[in-house]
mmCIF file of C-alpha atoms and ligand atoms in Angstrom:
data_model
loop_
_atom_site.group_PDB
_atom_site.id
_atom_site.type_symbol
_atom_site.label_atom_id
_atom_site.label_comp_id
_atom_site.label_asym_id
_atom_site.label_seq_id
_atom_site.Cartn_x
_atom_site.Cartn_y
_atom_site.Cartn_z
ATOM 1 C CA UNK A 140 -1.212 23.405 8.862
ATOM 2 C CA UNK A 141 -1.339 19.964 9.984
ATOM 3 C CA UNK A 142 1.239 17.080 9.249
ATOM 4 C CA UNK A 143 0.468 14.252 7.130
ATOM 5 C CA UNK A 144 2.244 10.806 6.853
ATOM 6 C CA UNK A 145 2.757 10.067 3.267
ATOM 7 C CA UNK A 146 3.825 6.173 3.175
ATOM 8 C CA UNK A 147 5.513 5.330 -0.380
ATOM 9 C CA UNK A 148 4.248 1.641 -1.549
ATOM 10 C CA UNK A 149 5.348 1.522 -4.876
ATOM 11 C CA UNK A 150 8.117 -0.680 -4.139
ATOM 12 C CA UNK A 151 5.363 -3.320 -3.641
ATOM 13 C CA UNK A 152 1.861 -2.237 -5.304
ATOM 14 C CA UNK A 153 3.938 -0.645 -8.170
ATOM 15 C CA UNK A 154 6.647 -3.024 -9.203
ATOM 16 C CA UNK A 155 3.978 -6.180 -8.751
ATOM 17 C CA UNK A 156 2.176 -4.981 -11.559
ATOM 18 C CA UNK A 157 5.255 -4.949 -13.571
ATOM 19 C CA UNK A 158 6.162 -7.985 -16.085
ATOM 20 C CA UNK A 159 9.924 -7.471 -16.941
ATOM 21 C CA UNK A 160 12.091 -8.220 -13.511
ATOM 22 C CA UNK A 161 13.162 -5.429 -12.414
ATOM 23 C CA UNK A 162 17.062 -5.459 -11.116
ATOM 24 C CA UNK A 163 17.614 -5.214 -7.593
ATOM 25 C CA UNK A 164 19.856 -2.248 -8.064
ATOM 26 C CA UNK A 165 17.035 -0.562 -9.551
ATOM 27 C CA UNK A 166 15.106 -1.155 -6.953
ATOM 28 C CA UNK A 167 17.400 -0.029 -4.346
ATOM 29 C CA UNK A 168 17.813 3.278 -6.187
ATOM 30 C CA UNK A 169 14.324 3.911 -5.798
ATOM 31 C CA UNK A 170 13.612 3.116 -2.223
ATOM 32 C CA UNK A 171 17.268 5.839 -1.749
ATOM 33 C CA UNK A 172 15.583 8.141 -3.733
ATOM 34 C CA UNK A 173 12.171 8.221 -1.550
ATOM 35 C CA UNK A 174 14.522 8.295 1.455
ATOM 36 C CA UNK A 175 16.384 11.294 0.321
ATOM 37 C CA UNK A 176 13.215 12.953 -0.605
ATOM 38 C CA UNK A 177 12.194 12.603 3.077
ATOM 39 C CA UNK A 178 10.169 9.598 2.993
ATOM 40 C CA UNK A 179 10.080 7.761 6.608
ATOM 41 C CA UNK A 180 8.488 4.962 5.832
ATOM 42 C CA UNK A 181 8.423 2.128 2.656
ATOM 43 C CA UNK A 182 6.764 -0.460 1.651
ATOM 44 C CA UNK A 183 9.395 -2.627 0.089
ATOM 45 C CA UNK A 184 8.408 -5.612 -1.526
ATOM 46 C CA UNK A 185 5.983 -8.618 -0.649
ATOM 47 C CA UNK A 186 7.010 -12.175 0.562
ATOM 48 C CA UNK A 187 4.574 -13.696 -2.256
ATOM 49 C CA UNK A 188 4.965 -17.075 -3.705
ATOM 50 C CA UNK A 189 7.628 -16.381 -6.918
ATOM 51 C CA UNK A 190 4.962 -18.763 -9.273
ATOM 52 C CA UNK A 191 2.048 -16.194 -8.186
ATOM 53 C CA UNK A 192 4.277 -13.042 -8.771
ATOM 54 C CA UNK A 193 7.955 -13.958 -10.064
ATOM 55 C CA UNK A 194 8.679 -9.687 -9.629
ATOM 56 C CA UNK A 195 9.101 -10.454 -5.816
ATOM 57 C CA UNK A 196 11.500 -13.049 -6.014
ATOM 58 C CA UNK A 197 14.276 -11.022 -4.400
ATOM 59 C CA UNK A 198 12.026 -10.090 -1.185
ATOM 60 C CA UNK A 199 14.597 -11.578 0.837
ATOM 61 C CA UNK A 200 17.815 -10.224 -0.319
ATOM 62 C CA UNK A 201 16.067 -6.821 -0.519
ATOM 63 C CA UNK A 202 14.820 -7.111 2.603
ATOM 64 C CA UNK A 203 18.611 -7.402 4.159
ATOM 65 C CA UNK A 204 20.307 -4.565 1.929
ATOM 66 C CA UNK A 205 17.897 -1.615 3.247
ATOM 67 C CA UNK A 206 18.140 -2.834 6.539
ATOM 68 C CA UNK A 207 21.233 -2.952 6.479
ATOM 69 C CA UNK A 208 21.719 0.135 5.408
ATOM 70 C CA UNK A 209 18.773 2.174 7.145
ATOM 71 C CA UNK A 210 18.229 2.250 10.805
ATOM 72 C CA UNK A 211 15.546 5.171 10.835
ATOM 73 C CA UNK A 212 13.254 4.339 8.413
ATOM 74 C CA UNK A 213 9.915 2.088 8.937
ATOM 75 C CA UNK A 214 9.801 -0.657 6.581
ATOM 76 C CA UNK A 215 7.131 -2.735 5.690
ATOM 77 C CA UNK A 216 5.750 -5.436 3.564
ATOM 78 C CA UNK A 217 3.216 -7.381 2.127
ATOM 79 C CA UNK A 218 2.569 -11.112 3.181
ATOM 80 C CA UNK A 219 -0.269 -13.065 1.977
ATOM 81 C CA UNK A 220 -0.242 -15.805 3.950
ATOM 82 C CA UNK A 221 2.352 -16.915 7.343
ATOM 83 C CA UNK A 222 4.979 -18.456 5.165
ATOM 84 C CA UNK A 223 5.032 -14.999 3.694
ATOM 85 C CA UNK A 224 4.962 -13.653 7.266
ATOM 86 C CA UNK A 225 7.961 -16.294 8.659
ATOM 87 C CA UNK A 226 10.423 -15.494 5.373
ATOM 88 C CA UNK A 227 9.695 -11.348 6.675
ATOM 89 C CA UNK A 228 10.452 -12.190 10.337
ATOM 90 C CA UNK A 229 13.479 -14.462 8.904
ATOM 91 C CA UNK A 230 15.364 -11.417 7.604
ATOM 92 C CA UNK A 231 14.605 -9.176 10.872
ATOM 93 C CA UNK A 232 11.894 -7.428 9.118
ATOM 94 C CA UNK A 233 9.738 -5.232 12.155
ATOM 95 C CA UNK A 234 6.245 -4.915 10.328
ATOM 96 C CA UNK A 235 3.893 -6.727 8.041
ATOM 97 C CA UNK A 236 1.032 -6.031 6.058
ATOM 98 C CA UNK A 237 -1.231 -9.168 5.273
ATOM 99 C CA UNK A 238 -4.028 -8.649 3.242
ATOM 100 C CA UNK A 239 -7.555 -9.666 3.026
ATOM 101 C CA UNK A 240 -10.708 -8.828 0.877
ATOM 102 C CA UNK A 241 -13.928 -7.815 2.289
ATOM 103 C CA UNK A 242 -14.776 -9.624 -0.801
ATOM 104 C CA UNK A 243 -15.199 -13.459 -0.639
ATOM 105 C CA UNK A 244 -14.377 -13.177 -4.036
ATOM 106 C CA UNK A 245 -11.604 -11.210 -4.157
ATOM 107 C CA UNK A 246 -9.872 -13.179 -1.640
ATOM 108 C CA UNK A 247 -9.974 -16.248 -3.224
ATOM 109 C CA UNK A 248 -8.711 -15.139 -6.548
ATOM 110 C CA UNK A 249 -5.892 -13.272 -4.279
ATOM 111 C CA UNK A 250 -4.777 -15.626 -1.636
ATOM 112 C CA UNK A 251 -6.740 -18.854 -2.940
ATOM 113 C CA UNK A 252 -8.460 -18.899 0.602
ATOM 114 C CA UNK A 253 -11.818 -17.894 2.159
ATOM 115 C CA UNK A 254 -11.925 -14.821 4.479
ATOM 116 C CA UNK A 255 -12.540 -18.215 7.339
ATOM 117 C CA UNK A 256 -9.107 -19.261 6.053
ATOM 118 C CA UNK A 257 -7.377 -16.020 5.791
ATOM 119 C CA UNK A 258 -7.788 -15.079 8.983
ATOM 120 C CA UNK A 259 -7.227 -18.370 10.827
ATOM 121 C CA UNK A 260 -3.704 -18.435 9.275
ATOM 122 C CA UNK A 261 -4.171 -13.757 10.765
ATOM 123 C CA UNK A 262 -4.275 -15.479 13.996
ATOM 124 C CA UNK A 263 -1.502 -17.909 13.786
ATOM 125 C CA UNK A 264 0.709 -15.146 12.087
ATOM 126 C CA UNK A 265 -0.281 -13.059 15.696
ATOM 127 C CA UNK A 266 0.347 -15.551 18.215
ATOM 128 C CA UNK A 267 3.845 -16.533 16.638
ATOM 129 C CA UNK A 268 5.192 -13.488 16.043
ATOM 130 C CA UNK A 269 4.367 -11.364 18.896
ATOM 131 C CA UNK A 270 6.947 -8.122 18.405
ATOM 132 C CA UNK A 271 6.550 -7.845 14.674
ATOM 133 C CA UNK A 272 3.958 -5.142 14.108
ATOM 134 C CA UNK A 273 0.847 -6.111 12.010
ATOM 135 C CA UNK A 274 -1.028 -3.749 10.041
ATOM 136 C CA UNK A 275 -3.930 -5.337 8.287
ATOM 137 C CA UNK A 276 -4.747 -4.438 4.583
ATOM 138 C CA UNK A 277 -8.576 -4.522 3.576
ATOM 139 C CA UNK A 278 -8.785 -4.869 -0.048
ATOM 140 C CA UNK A 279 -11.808 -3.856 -1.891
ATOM 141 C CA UNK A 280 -13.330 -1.888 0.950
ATOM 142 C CA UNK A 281 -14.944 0.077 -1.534
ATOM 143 C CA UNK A 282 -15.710 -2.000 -4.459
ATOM 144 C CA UNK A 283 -14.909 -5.486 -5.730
ATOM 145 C CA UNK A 284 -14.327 -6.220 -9.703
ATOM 146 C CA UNK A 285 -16.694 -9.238 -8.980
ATOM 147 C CA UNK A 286 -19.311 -8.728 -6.675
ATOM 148 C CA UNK A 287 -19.569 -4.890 -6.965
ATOM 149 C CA UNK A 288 -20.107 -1.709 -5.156
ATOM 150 C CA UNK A 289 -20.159 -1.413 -1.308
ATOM 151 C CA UNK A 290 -23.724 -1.105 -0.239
ATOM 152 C CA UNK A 291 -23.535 -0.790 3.519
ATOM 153 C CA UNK A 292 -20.773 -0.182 5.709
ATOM 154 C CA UNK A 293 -21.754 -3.295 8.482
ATOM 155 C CA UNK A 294 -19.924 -6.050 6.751
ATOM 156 C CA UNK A 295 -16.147 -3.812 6.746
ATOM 157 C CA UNK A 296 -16.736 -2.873 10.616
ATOM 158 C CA UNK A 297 -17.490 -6.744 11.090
ATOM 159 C CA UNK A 298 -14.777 -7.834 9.471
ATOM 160 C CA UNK A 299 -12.555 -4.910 11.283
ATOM 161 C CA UNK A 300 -14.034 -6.427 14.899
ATOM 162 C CA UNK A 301 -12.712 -9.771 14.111
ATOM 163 C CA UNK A 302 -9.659 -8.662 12.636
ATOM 164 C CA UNK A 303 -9.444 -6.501 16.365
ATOM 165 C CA UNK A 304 -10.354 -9.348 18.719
ATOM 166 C CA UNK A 305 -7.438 -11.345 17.228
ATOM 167 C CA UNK A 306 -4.946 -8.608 18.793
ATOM 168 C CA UNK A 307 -4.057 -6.236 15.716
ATOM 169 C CA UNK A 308 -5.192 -2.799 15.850
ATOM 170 C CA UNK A 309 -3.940 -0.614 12.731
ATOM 171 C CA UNK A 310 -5.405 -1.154 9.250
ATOM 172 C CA UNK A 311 -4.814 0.003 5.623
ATOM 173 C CA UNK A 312 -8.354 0.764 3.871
ATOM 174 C CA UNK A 313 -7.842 -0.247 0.046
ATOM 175 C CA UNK A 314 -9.883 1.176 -2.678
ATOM 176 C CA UNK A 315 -8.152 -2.121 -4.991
ATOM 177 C CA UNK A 316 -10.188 -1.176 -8.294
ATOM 178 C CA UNK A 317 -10.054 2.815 -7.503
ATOM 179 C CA UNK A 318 -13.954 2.870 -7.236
ATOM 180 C CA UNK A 319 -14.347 5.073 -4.631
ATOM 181 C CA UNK A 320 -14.974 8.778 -4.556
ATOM 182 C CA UNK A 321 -14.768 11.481 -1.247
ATOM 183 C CA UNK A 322 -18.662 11.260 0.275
ATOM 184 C CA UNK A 323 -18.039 7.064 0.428
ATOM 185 C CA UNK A 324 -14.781 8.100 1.889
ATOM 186 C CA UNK A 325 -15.935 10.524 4.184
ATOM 187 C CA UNK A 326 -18.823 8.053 5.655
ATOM 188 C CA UNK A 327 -16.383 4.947 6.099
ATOM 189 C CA UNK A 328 -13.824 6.944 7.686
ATOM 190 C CA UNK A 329 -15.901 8.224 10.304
ATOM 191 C CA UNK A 330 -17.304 5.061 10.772
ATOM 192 C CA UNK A 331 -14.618 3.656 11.097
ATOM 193 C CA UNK A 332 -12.765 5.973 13.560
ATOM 194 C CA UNK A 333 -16.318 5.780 16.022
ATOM 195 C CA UNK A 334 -16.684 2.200 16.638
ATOM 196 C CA UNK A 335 -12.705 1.590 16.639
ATOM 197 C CA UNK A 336 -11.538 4.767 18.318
ATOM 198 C CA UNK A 337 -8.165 3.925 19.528
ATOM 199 C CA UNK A 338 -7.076 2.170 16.251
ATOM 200 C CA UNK A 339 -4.612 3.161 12.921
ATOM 201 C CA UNK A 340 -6.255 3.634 9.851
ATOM 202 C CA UNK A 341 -4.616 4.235 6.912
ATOM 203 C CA UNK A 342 -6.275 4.830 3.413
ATOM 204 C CA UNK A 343 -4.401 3.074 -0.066
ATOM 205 C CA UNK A 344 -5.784 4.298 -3.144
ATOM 206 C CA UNK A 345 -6.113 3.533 -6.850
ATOM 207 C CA UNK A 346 -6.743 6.321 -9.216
ATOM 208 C CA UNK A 347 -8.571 4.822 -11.572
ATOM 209 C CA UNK A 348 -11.134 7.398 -12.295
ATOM 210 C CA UNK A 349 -9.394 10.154 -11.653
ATOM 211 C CA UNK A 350 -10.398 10.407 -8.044
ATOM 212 C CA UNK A 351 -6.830 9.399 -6.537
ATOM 213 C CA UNK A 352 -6.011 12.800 -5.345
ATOM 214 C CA UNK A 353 -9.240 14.138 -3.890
ATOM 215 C CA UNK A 354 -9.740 10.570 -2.389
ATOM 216 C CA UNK A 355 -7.008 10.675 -0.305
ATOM 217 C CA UNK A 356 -7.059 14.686 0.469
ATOM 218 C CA UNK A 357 -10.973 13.014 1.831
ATOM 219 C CA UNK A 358 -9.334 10.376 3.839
ATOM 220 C CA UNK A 359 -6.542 12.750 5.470
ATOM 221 C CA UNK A 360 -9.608 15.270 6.178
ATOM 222 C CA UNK A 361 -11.424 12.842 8.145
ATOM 223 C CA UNK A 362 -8.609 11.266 10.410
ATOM 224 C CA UNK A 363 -6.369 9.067 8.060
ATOM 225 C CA UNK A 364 -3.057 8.255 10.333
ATOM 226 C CA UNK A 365 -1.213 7.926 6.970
ATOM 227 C CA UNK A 366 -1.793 7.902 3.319
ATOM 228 C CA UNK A 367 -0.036 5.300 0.996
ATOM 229 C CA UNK A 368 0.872 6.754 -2.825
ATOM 230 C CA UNK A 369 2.949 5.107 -5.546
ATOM 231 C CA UNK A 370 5.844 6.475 -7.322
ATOM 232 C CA UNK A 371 5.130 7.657 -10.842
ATOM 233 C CA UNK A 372 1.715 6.348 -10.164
ATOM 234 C CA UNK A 373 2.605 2.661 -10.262
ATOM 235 C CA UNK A 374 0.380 0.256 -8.969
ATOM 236 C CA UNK A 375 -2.019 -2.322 -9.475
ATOM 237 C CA UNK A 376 -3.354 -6.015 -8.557
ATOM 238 C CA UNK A 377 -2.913 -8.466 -10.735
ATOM 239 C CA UNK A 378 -5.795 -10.609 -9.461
ATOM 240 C CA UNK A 379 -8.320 -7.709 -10.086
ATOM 241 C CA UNK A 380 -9.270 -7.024 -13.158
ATOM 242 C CA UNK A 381 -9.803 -3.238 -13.646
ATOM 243 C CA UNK A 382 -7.006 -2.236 -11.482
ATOM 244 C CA UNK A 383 -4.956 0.329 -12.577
ATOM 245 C CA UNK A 384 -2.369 2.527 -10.540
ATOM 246 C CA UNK A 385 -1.962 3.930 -7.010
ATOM 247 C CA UNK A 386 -2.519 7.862 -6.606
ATOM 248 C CA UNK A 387 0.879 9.144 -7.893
ATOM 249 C CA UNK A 388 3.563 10.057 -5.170
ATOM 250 C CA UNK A 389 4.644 12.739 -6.497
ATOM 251 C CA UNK A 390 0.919 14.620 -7.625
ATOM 252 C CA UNK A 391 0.030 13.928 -4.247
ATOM 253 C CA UNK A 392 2.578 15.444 -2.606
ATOM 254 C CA UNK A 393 2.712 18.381 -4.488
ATOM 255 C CA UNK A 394 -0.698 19.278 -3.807
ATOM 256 C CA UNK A 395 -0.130 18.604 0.162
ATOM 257 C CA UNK A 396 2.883 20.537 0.207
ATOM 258 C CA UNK A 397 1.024 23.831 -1.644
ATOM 259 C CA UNK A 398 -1.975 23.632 0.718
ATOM 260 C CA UNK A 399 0.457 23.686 3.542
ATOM 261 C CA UNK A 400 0.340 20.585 5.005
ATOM 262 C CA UNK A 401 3.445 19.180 6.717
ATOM 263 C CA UNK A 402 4.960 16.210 4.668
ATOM 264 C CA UNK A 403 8.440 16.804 5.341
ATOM 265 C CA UNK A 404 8.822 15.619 1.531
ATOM 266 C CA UNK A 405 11.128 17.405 -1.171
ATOM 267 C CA UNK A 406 9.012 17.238 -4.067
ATOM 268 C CA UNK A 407 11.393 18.258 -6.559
ATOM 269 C CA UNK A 408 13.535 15.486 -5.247
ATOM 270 C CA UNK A 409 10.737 13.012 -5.577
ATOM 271 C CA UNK A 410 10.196 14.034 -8.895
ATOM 272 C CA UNK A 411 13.938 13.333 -9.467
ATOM 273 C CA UNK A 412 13.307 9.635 -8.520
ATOM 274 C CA UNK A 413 9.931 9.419 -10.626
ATOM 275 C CA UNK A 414 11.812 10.016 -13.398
ATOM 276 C CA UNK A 415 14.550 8.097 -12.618
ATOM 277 C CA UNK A 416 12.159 5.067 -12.299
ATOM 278 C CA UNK A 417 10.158 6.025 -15.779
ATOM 279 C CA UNK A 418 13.867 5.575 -17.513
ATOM 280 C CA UNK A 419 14.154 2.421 -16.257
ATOM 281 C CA UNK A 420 11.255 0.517 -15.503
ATOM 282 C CA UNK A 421 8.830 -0.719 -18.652
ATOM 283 C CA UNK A 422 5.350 0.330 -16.523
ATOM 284 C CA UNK A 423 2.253 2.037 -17.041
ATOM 285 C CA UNK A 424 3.627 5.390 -15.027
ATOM 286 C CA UNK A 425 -0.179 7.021 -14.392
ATOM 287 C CA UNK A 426 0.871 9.992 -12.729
ATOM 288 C CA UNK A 427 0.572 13.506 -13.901
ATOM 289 C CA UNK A 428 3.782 14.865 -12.903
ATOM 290 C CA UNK A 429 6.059 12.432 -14.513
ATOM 291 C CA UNK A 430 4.432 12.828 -17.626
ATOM 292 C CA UNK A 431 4.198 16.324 -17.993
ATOM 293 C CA UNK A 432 6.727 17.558 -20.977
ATOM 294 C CA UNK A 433 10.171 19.102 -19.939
ATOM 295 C CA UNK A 434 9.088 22.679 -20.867
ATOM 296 C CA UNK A 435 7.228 25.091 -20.844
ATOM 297 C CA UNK A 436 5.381 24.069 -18.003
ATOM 298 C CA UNK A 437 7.530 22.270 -15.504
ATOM 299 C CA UNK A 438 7.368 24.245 -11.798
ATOM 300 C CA UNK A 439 9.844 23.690 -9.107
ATOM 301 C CA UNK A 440 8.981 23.626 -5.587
ATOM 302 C CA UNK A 441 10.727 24.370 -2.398
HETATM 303 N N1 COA B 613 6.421 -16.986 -0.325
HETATM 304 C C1 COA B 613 7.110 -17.813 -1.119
HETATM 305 N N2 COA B 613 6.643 -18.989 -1.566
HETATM 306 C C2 COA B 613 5.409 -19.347 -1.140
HETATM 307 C C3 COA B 613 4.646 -18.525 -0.308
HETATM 308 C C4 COA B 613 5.196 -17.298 0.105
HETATM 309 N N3 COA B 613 4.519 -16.455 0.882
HETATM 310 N N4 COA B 613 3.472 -19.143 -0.068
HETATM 311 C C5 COA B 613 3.491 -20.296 -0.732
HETATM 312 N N5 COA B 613 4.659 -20.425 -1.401
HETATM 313 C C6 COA B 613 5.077 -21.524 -2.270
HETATM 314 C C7 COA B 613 4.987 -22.883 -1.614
HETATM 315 O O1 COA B 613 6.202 -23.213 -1.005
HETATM 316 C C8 COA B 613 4.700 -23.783 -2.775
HETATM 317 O O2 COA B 613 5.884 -24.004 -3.495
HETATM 318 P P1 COA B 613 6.130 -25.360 -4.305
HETATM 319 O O3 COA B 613 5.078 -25.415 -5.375
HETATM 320 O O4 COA B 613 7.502 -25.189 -4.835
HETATM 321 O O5 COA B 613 5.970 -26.439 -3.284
HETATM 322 C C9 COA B 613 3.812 -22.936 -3.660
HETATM 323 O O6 COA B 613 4.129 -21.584 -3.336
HETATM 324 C C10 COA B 613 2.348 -23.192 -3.451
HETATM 325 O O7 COA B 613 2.050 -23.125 -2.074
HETATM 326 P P2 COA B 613 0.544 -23.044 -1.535
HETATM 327 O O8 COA B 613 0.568 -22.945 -0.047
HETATM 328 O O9 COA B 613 -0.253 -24.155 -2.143
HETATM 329 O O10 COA B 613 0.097 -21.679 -2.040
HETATM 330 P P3 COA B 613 -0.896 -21.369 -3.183
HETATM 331 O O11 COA B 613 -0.515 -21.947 -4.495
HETATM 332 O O12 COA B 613 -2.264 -21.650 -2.657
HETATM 333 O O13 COA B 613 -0.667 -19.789 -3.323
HETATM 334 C C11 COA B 613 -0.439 -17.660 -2.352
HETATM 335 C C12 COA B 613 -1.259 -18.892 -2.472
HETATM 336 C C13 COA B 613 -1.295 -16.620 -1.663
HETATM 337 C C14 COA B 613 0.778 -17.921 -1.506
HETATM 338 C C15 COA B 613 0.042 -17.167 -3.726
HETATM 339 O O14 COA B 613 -1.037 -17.185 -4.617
HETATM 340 C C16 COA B 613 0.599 -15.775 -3.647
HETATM 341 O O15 COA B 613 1.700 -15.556 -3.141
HETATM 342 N N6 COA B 613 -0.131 -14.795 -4.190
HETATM 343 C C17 COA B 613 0.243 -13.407 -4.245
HETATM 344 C C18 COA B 613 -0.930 -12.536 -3.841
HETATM 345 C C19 COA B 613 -0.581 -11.090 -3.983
HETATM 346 O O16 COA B 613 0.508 -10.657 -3.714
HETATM 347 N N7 COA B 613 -1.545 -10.282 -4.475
HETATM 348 C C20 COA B 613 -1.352 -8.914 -4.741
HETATM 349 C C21 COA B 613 -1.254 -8.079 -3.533
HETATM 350 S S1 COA B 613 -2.800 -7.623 -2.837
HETATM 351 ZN ZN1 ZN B 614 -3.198 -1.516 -4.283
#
């Protein structure tokens, strides 16, 4: 069966969505315990303005401690704008993710810009730092909390052209509000991968209607480099009303792993760290998994 890259973002999508500040420590242990479970690659935090989201404060100092102590593992984060993406190259940080909405809307109550604005400042952030990798997240591809459900396809692969002729070629497809369900999938995908053939896409879901799983089993089926997942099922955006969390780590990687697909991810280990981060985080943990009851019907996995 075929190997899939499953990319752990609740560091970021999760914890951003969380009130109480959670301890850097904590933090830490999570991003070890993803590592140990086999992930390769982490989101880790975002370099956010601490008034917009005062979780992310420690971006910086977090930043230096798993670099510091991982040389193998791809790490990534979230900038919304370049100071975001000059504090990320400041502490040696290789790849960014800044984000903007196919919605007008959305990206003004995100980044307080226009989509003009946004990706002036995309171009800047390209030209001045040249080796830092840049993968570009679309939010509400597939539905905005304001102005609604996608109706064609033409205005993502526009916005994906401009996004290209500025010099950055891999992308993250967000379904923001979880709106999305496999057909959609399936047609923006191959899209997508037609008119862009030599570029990344990855797919970042929300499973708020229950459509997490077979959303991103879709998006692997139809040439997803990489599917994101949060731990415990974390996640959220607090500038979209609606949002609720990311497709659960762990669910989705125990389905992968019993179809036979190739994550290279210990799920029982994974499941380890789920918990660990249910004990000590005060979230809304979505996933299945985590909140299954200790017996009779916990299963173990190789
Ligand atoms: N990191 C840290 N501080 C930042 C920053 C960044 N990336 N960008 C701006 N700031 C600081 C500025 O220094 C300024 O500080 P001051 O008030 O002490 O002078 C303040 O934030 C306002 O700066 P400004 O450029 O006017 O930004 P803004 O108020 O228009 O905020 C954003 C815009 C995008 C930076 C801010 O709203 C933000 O970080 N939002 C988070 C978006 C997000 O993460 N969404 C969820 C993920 S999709
Ligand atoms: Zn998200």
């Amino acid at each position: 069966m075929s190997k899939v890259n499953v990319v752990e973002i609740g560091p970021r999508d999760g914890f951003q969505n969380v009130k109480e500040f959670i301890p850097t420590d904590v933090k830490l242990k999570i991003i070890d315990g993803v590592i140990a479970a086999g992930y390769k690659k982490v989101q880790i935090t975002s370099f956010v303005s601490p008034k917009a989201i005062p979780q992310m404060k420690d971006a910086s100092q977090l930043t230096e401690m798993v670099l510091g102590k991982y040389s193998n593992i791809d790490f990534f984060a979230l900038v919304p704008n370049f100071y975001g993406a000059r504090s990320a190259a400041a502490v040696g940080l290789k790849e960014i993710t800044p984000v903007i909405s196919l919605s007008e809307t959305h990206n003004k109550n995100n980044v307080k810009r226009t989509k003009k604005e946004s990706l002036e400042e995309l171009r800047k952030i390209r030209q001045e730092f040249p080796d830092i990798k840049i993968t570009q997240d679309i939010a509400t591809v597939f539905g905005c909390p304001f102005e609604g459900e996608m109706k064609s396809v033409d205005p993502l692969l526009e916005l994906i052209g401009e996004i290209h002729n500025i010099g950055i070629h891999a992308f993250t497809l967000c379904d923001t509000i979880g709106v999305a369900y496999p057909t959609l999938i399936q047609q923006v995908f191959q899209a997508v991968r037609k008119e862009f053939q030599d570029d990344e896409f990855n797919v970042h879901i929300h499973d708020t209607r229950n459509m997490g799983i077979l959303n991103s089993l879709t998006a692997i089926q139809n040439g997803a480099d990489s599917v994101q997942a949060a731990i415990g099922g974390l996640g959220g955006c607090p500038f979209a009303p609606g949002a609720t969390g990311n497709t659960s780590s762990e669910d989705l990687v125990y389905m992968l792993n019993k179809c036979g697909y190739e994550t290279g991810i210990n799920f029982d280990k994974l499941l380890e760290t789920a918990k660990y981060a249910k004990q000590n985080i005060h979230g809304n943990f979505s996933g299945h998994h985590i909140n299954i009851p200790e017996n009779p019907c916990v299963i173990t996995q190789e």
